[in-house]
Structures are given as C-alpha cells and as structure tokens.
Coordinates of C-alpha atoms and ligand atoms in Angstrom, one line a residue:
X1 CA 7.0 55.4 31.6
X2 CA 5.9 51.7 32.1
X3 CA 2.7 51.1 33.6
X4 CA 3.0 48.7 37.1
X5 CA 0.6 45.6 37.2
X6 CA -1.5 45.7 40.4
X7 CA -2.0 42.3 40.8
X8 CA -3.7 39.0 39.0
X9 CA -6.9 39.8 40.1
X10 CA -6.9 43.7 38.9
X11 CA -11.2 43.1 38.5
X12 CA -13.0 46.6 37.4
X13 CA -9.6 48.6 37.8
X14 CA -7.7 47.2 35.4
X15 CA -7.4 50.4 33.2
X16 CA -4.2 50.8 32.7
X17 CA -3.1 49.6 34.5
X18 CA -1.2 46.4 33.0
X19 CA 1.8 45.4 31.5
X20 CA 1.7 44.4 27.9
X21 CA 2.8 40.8 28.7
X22 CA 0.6 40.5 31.7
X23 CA -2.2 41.9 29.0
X24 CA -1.4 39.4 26.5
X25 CA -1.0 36.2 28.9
X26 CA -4.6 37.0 30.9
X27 CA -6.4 37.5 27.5
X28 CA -4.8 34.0 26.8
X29 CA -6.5 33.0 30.0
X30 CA -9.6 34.5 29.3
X31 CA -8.9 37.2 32.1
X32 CA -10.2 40.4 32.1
X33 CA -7.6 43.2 30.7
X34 CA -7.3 47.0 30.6
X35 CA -7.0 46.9 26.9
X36 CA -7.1 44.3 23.7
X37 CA -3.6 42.9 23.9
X38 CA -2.3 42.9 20.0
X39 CA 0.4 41.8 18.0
X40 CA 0.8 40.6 14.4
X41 CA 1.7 37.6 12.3
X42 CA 4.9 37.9 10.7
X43 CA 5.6 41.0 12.5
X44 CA 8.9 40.6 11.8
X45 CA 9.4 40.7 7.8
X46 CA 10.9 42.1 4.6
X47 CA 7.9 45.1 4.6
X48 CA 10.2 46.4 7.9
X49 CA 13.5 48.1 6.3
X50 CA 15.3 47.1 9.8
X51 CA 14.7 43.3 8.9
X52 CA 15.8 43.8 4.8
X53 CA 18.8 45.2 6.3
X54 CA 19.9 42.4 8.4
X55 CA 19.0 40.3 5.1
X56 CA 21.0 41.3 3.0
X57 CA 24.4 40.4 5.0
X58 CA 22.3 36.6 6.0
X59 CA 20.3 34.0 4.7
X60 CA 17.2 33.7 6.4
X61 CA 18.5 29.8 8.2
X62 CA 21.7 31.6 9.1
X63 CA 20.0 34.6 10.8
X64 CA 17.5 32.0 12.6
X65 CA 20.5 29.8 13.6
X66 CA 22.5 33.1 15.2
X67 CA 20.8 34.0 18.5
X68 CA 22.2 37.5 18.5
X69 CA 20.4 38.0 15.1
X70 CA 17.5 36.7 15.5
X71 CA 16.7 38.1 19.0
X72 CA 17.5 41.2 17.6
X73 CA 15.1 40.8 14.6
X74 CA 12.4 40.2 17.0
X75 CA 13.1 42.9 19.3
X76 CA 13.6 45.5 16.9
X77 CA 10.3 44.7 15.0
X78 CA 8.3 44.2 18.5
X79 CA 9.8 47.5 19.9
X80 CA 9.1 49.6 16.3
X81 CA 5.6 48.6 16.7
X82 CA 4.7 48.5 20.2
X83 CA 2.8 45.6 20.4
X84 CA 1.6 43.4 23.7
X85 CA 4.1 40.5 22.3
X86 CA 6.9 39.2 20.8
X87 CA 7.1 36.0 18.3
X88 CA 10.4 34.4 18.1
X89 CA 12.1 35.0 14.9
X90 CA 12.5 31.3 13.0
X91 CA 11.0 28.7 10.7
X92 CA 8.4 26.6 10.8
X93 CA 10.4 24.2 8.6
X94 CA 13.9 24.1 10.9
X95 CA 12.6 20.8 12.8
X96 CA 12.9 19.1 9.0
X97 CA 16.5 19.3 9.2
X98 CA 17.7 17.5 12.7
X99 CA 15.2 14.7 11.1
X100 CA 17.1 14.3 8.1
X101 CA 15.3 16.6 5.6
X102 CA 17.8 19.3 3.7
X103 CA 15.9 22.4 2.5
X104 CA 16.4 25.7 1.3
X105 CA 14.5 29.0 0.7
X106 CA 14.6 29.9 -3.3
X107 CA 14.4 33.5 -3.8
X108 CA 11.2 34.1 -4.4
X109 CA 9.6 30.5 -4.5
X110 CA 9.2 29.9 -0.8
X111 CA 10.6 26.8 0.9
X112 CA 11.7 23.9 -1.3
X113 CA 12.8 20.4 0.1
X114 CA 15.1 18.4 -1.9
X115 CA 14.2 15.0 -1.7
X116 CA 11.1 14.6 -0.6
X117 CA 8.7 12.2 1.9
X118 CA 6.8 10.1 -0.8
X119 CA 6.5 6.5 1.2
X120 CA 6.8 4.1 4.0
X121 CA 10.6 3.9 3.5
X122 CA 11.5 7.6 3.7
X123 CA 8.9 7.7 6.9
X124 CA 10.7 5.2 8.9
X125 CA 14.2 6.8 7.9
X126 CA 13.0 10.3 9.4
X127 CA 15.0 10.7 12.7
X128 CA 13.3 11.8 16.1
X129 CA 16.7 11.7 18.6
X130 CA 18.2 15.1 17.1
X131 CA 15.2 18.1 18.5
X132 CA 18.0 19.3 21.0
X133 CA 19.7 20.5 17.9
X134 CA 16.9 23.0 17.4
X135 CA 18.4 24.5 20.7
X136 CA 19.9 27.6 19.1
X137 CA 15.9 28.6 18.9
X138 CA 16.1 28.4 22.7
X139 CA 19.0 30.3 22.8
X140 CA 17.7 33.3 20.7
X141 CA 14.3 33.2 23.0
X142 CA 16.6 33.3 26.3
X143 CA 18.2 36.3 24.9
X144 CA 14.4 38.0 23.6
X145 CA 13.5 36.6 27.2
X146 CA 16.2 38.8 28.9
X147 CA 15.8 41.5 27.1
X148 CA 12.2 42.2 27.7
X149 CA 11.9 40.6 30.7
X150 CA 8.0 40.7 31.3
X151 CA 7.4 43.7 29.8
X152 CA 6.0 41.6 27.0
X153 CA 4.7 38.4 26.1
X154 CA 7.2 36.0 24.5
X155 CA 5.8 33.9 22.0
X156 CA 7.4 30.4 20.8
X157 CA 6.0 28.4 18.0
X158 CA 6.1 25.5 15.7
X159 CA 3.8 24.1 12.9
X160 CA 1.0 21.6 13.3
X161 CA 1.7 17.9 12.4
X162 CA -0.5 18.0 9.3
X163 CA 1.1 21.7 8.1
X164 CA 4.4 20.1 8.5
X165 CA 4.0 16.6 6.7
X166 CA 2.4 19.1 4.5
X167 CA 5.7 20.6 3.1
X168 CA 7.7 17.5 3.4
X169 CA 5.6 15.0 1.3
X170 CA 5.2 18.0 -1.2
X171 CA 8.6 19.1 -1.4
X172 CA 7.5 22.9 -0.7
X173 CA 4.4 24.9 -0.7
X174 CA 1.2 23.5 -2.7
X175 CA -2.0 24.5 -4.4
X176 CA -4.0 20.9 -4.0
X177 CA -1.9 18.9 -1.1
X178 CA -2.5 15.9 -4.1
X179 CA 1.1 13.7 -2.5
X180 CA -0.3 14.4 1.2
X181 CA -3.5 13.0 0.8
X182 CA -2.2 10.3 -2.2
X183 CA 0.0 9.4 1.1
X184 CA -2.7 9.7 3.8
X185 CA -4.9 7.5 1.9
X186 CA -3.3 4.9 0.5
X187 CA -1.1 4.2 3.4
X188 CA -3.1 5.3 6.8
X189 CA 0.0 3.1 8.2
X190 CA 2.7 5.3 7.3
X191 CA 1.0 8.7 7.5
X192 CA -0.1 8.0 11.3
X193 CA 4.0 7.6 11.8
X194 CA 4.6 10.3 9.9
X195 CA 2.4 12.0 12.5
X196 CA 3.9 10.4 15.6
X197 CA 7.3 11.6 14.8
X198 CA 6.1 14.6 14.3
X199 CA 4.5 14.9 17.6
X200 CA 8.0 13.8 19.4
X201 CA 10.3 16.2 17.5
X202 CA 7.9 19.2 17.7
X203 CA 7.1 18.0 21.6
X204 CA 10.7 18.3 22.4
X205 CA 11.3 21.5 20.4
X206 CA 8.9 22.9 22.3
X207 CA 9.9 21.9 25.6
X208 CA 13.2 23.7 24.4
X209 CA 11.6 26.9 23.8
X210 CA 9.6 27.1 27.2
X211 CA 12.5 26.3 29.3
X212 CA 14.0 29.1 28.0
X213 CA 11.3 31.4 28.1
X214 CA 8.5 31.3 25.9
X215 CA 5.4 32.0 27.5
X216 CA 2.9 31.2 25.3
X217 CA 3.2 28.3 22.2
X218 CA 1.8 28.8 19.0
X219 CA 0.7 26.0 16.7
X220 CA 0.7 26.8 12.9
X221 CA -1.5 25.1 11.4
X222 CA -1.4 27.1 8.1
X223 CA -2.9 24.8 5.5
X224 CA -5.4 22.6 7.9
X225 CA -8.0 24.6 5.3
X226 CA -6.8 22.4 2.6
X227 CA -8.5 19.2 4.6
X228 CA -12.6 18.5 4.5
X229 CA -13.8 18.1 8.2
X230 CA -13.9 14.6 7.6
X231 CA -10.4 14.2 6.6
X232 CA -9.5 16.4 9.6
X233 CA -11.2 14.5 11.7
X234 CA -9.5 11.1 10.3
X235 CA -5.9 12.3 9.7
X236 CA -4.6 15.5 11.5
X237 CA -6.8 16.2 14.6
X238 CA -5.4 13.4 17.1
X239 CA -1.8 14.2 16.5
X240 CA -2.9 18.5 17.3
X241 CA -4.5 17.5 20.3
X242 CA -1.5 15.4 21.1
X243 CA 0.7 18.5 20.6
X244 CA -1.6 21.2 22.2
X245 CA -2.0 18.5 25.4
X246 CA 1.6 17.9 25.3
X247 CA 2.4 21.5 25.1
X248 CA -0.2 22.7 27.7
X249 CA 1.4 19.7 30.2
X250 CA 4.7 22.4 29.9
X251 CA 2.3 25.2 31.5
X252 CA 1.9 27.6 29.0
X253 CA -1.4 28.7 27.0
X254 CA -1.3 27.1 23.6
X255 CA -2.9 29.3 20.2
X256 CA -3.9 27.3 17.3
X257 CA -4.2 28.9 14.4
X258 CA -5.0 27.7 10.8
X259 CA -6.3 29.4 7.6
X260 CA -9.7 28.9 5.7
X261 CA -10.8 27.1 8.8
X262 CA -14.4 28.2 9.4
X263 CA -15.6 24.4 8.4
X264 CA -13.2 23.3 10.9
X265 CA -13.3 25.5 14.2
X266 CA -15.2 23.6 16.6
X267 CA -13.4 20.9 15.8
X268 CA -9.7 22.3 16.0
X269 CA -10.9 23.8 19.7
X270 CA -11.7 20.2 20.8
X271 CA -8.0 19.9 20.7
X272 CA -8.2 21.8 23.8
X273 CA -6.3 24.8 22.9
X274 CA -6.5 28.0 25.3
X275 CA -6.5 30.6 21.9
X276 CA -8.4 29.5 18.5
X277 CA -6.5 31.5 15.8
X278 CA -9.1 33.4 13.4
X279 CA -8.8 33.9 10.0
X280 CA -10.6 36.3 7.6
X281 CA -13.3 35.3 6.2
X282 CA -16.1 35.3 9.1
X283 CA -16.7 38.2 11.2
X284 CA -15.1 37.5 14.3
X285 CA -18.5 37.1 16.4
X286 CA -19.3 34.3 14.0
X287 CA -16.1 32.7 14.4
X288 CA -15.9 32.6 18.0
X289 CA -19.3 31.0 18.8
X290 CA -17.9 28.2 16.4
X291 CA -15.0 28.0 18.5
X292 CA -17.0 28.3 21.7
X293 CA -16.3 30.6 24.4
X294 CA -14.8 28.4 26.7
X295 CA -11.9 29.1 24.4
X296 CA -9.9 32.6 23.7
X297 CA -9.7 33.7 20.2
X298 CA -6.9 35.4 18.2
X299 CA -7.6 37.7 15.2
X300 CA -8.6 38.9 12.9
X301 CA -8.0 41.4 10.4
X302 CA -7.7 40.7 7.0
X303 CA -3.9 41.9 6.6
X304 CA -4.1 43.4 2.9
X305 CA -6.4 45.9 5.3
X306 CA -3.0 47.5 6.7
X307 CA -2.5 48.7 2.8
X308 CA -5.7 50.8 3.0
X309 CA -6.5 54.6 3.6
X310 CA -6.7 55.1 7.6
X311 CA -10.2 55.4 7.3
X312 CA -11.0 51.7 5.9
X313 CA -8.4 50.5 8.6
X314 CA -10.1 52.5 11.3
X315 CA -13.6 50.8 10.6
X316 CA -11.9 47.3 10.5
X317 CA -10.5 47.7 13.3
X318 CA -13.1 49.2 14.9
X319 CA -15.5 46.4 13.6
X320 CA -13.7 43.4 15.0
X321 CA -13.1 44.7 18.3
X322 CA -17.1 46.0 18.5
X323 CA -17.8 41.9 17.8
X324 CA -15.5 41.3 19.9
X325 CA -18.0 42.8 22.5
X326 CA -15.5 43.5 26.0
X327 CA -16.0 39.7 26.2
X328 CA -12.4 38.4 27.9
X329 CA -10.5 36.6 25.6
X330 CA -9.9 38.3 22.6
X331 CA -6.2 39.2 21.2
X332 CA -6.4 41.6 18.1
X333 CA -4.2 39.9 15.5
X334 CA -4.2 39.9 11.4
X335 CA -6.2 36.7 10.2
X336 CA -2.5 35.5 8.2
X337 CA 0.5 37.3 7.9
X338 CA 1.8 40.7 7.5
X339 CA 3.0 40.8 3.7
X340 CA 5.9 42.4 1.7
X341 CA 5.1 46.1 1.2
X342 CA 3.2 46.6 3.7
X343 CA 3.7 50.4 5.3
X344 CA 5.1 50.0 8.5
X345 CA 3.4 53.5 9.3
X346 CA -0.2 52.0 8.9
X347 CA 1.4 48.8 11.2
X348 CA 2.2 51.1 13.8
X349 CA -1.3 53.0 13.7
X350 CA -3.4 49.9 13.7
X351 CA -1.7 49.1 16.9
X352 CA -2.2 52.3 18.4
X353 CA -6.1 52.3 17.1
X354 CA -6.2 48.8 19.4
X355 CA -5.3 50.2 22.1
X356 CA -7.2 53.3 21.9
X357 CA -10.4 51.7 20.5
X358 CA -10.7 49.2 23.1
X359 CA -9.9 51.3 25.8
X360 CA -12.7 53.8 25.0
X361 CA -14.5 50.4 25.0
X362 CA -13.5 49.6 28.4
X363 CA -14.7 52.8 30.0
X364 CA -18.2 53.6 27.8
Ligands
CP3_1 O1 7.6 37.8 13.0 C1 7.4 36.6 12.5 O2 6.3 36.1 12.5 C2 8.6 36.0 11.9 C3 9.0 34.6 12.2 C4 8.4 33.6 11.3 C5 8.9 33.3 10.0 N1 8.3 32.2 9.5 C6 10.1 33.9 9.3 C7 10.1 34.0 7.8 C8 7.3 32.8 11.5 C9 6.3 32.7 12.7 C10 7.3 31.9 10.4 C11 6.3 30.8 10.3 C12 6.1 30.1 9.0 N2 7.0 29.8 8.1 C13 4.8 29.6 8.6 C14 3.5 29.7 9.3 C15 3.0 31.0 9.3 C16 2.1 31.2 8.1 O3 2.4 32.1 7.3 O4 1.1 30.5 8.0 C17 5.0 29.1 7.3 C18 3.9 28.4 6.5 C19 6.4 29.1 7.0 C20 7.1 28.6 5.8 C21 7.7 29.7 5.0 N3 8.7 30.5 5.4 C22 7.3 30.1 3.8 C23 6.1 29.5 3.0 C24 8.1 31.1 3.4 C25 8.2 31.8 2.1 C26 7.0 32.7 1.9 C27 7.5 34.1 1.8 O5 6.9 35.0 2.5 O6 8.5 34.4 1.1 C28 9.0 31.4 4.5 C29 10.1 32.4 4.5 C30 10.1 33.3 5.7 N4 10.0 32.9 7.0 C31 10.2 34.7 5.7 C32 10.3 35.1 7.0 C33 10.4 36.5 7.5 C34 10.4 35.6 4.5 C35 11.5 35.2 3.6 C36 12.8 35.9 3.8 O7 13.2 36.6 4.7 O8 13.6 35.6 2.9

C-alpha cells in the first residue's frame, strides 16, 4: 500500500507519512522528512543480473539511445531496490557526440574517444547547435516520468564542464589529467571556450531532461579531485556555477557531486548548489560543515561497504546517519558508485536499514 502525502508543510507528523519522491525532493529543499530519502549511484549496473541481461542483446549507447530500454533499466533497478529515486539511465559522455566527438566503450577499458581535444583548432571546431539531438534522453525520462508518476523522485544528470573537458582532451579516463591541465595552462584562451561550449550544450541538454520530467539535476563532477583549490578556483568553478545557476533558473534542485573533494567543498557549494555530493573519505559531519548547512548534502557510504558482512554495513550505515544528526537535508547515498559484483541482496538491505534506522531516529 502507498503511503498519501499530507501536505508540504507535514511539520512534526511527517512519520510516514510521505511519498518517496515527495521524501527525496524536500530533503533536496532542506525540508523536514518522515525518513532519510536514499538512493544509489550507479544503481543501475552490471552487479544487477536484470541490467547484464538487457546487455548482452545491446551496447550500452544503443540501450541509452532506445527510450523503451533504458526507462526500463531504470525502472527495474529503482523498483528491485526500493529506493526514494530514480536516476535516468545514460552517459555522461553522450553530449560528446552531437558536438562532433565519436567515442566508444572498450570492453573493459572504460570510455575511449578517438581523436581527441588537444588545441585551439579542435576547440573552435566543437559544435554547440546539435543538444536537441540528446532528446532521446528526454524521451526515455518521459517514459520513467510516466511510469512512476510521483511516486518517486526522477533524477536527470550530466557531467561538470571540467569532468567533461576531462575525457575529451584525454581521450578517455586518466590517472594525472597531464593534457587537461598542459591545455588549461598554456592556453587559458582556448580552455575558457572549451568551458563555454560546454556550459551551452549541457545547458540545453538539461533543459531537455526537465521538460520532460526530471525533477532534480545532478552535476558529475567525478574527477574535480584531480584539481588543487587553486586551479579550481581559476579553471572549473565559474563554468559549474554557470551550470548549477543555469540549471536552478529551470526550477529544479541541483546536486553536485565530485570525488576526493574535501579540499574543495566550500568552494564547490559557492556554486550555489541545493545538494553537495559527499564522498568517502570524511565522516559526513565533517563534510557538511565544509559545505555549510545552508546547503543539503548527499552521501555517503563508502560503496566497497555493500560487499561486507551485515554487521559492518549496519554500523556504517548507522554511523552516517547518527552524524547526520535529524538535521533536514541529508539523502543517504554511496560516496561513488555501486561496482560490478556487488550483492544486490546487501543493496536491497542497506536501503531497508535507511529507512528503518532513520525512522527510529525520527521518533527517539
Ligand atoms: O544507475 C545509474 O547510475 C546508471 C546511469 C549512469 C551510467 N553512467 C551508465 C553506465 C550514470 C549516472 C553514468 C555516469 C557516468 N558515466 C559518470 C559519472 C559517475 C561517476 O561514476 O563518477 C562517468 C565518469 C561516466 C563515464 C563512464 N561510463 C565510464 C568511466 C564507464 C566505464 C567504467 C565502468 O564501470 O566500466 C562508463 C560505462 C557505464 N556507464 C556503465 C554503466 C552502467 C557500465 C558499462 C557497461 O554497461 O558496459
């Protein structure tokens, strides 16, 4: 039976009383909720046999470019689980190709681009009138949209500027970012295009995916970790803020989320995001005053967690959501993504132990 939502402003009886999506959009909003709202990165994967199934008739671009498939991926793996939300099943690398960029996934190796950014020249030929090709994402999250309804929250996302430039100058993923920065450097010039076009294509693809339904935007900006705070501050912060503003301007609560960030945090919240996306590495108390609690945060168990006995699990969970204190604002998440091999069974229980955990919270 589905609980009913009694209203925005539910106060002290909010015990549950909520539905998931109304849970997951007023933690957002720093709202008080009945329970922690949680859902996971990568929740839809290769460790779910549902998803390997679906792989091995499609490539993961062709089940991203099928609506059908990949609202079912994200259904199935949202439903299985029973978490607050739902991320749309895609690529942070799709918005390469409408600006001219051809790439593939290598078994295996991760994301490989095949002739990659490396100067001024292959800057100005990157294309920023094609975004509205992106539109079968739109189409998949209309399909997640009517399928759930509100019952859940509907997640869109892209990557950050920086993340994205990231894969393109290197050609793929990358230990020491040594093109990116040889690029930002030496030619401040091109990079701060590089960043404006960016900011277009990934402003429009985003406009795509909230007319169609997403309520909430998230902004990977996986390997922001890889930047000092003074090259943050120099050559990737203006063009997130520019995003997150943009985004916000659609009316939707924008996360941004990066990994090995805890030099970073305060900085990355002054780019105005609603949710700061934890990683790891700092207790989650620690972390939040960084970010400041003007802001919501998102996170953060360590997912190689989910592969130990229930006990471990149990304290880690219970251990981020006793720092997370009651205070409104906190959805329980992994601090990176779910990883092959993970048991879907220990998935399942840590969303359970959320919801059990912080309702006991809620009414000691
Ligand atoms: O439920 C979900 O979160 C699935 C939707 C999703 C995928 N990629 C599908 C995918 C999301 C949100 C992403 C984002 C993404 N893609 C990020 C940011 C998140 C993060 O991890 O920081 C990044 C950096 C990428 C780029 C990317 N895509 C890499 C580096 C790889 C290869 C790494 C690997 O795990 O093999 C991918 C492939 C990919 N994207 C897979 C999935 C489910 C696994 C590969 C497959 O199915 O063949």
């Amino acid at each position: 039976m589905e609980p009913t939502e009694h209203g925005p402003n539910g106060g002290e009886n909010l015990a549950d009383n909520l539905l998931s999506g109304s849970r997951f959009l007023r933690a957002c909003l720093r709202k008080p909720v009945d329970r922690t709202p949680v859902w996971f990165l990568r929740q839809a994967g290769r460790y779910m046999q549902e998803y390997r199934d679906v792989r091995q008739h499609h490539t993961l671009v062709e089940i991203c470019k099928q609506p059908d498939l990949a609202a079912e991926v994200t259904i199935t793996a949202a439903e299985k689980l029973g978490v607050d939300a739902a991320i749309i099943f895609a690529d942070l690398l799709l918005p390469l190709e409408p600006m001219g960029l051809d790439f593939e996934f290598q078994a295996g190796e991760g994301p490989v681009v095949h002739h990659p950014v490396r100067n001024a020249e292959d800057v100005r030929l990157l294309r920023t009138d094609r975004a509205a090709d992106l539109d079968y994402v739109a189409r998949a999250i209309q399909k997640v949209a009517a399928h759930f309804r509100d019952r859940i929250g509907i997640i869109g996302f892209c990557g950050a500027p920086y993340t994205l430039a990231s894969y393109m100058i290197e050609g793929g993923g990358s230990r020491n970012y040594i093109e990116t920065k040889k690029l930002m450097y030496s030619d401040p010039a091109a990079w701060t295009s590089l960043l404006d076009k960016l900011v277009s294509v990934l402003t429009e693809y985003c406009q795509l995916q909230v007319q169609a339904g997403a309520e909430v935007i998230q902004i990977f900006d996986s390997w922001v970790g890889s930047l000092s705070l003074t090259d943050y501050r120099s050559y990737a912060f203006e063009a997130s803020r520019r995003l997150v503003q943009a985004v916000q301007q659609m009316g939707v609560p924008v996360i941004y989320f990066g990994v090995e960030t805890a030099g970073l945090l305060s900085t990355m919240a002054q780019t105005g995001a609603d949710v700061i996306g934890l990683d790891w590495h700092q207790p989650l108390d620690v972390a939040w005053r960084e970010a400041g609690h003007a802001h919501a945060v998102q996170g953060n168990l360590d997912p190689i967690t989910l592969f130990a006995p229930q006990e471990i699990l149990e304290e880690r969970v219970r251990e981020i959501l006793r720092s997370a204190a009651g205070r409104p604002g906190h959805i329980f998440n992994l601090g990176h993504g779910i990883v092959p091999g993970t048991p879907v069974e220990n998935v399942q229980a840590a969303v359970k132990m959320v919801h059990e955990f912080s309702l006991e919270g809620a009414r000691a």
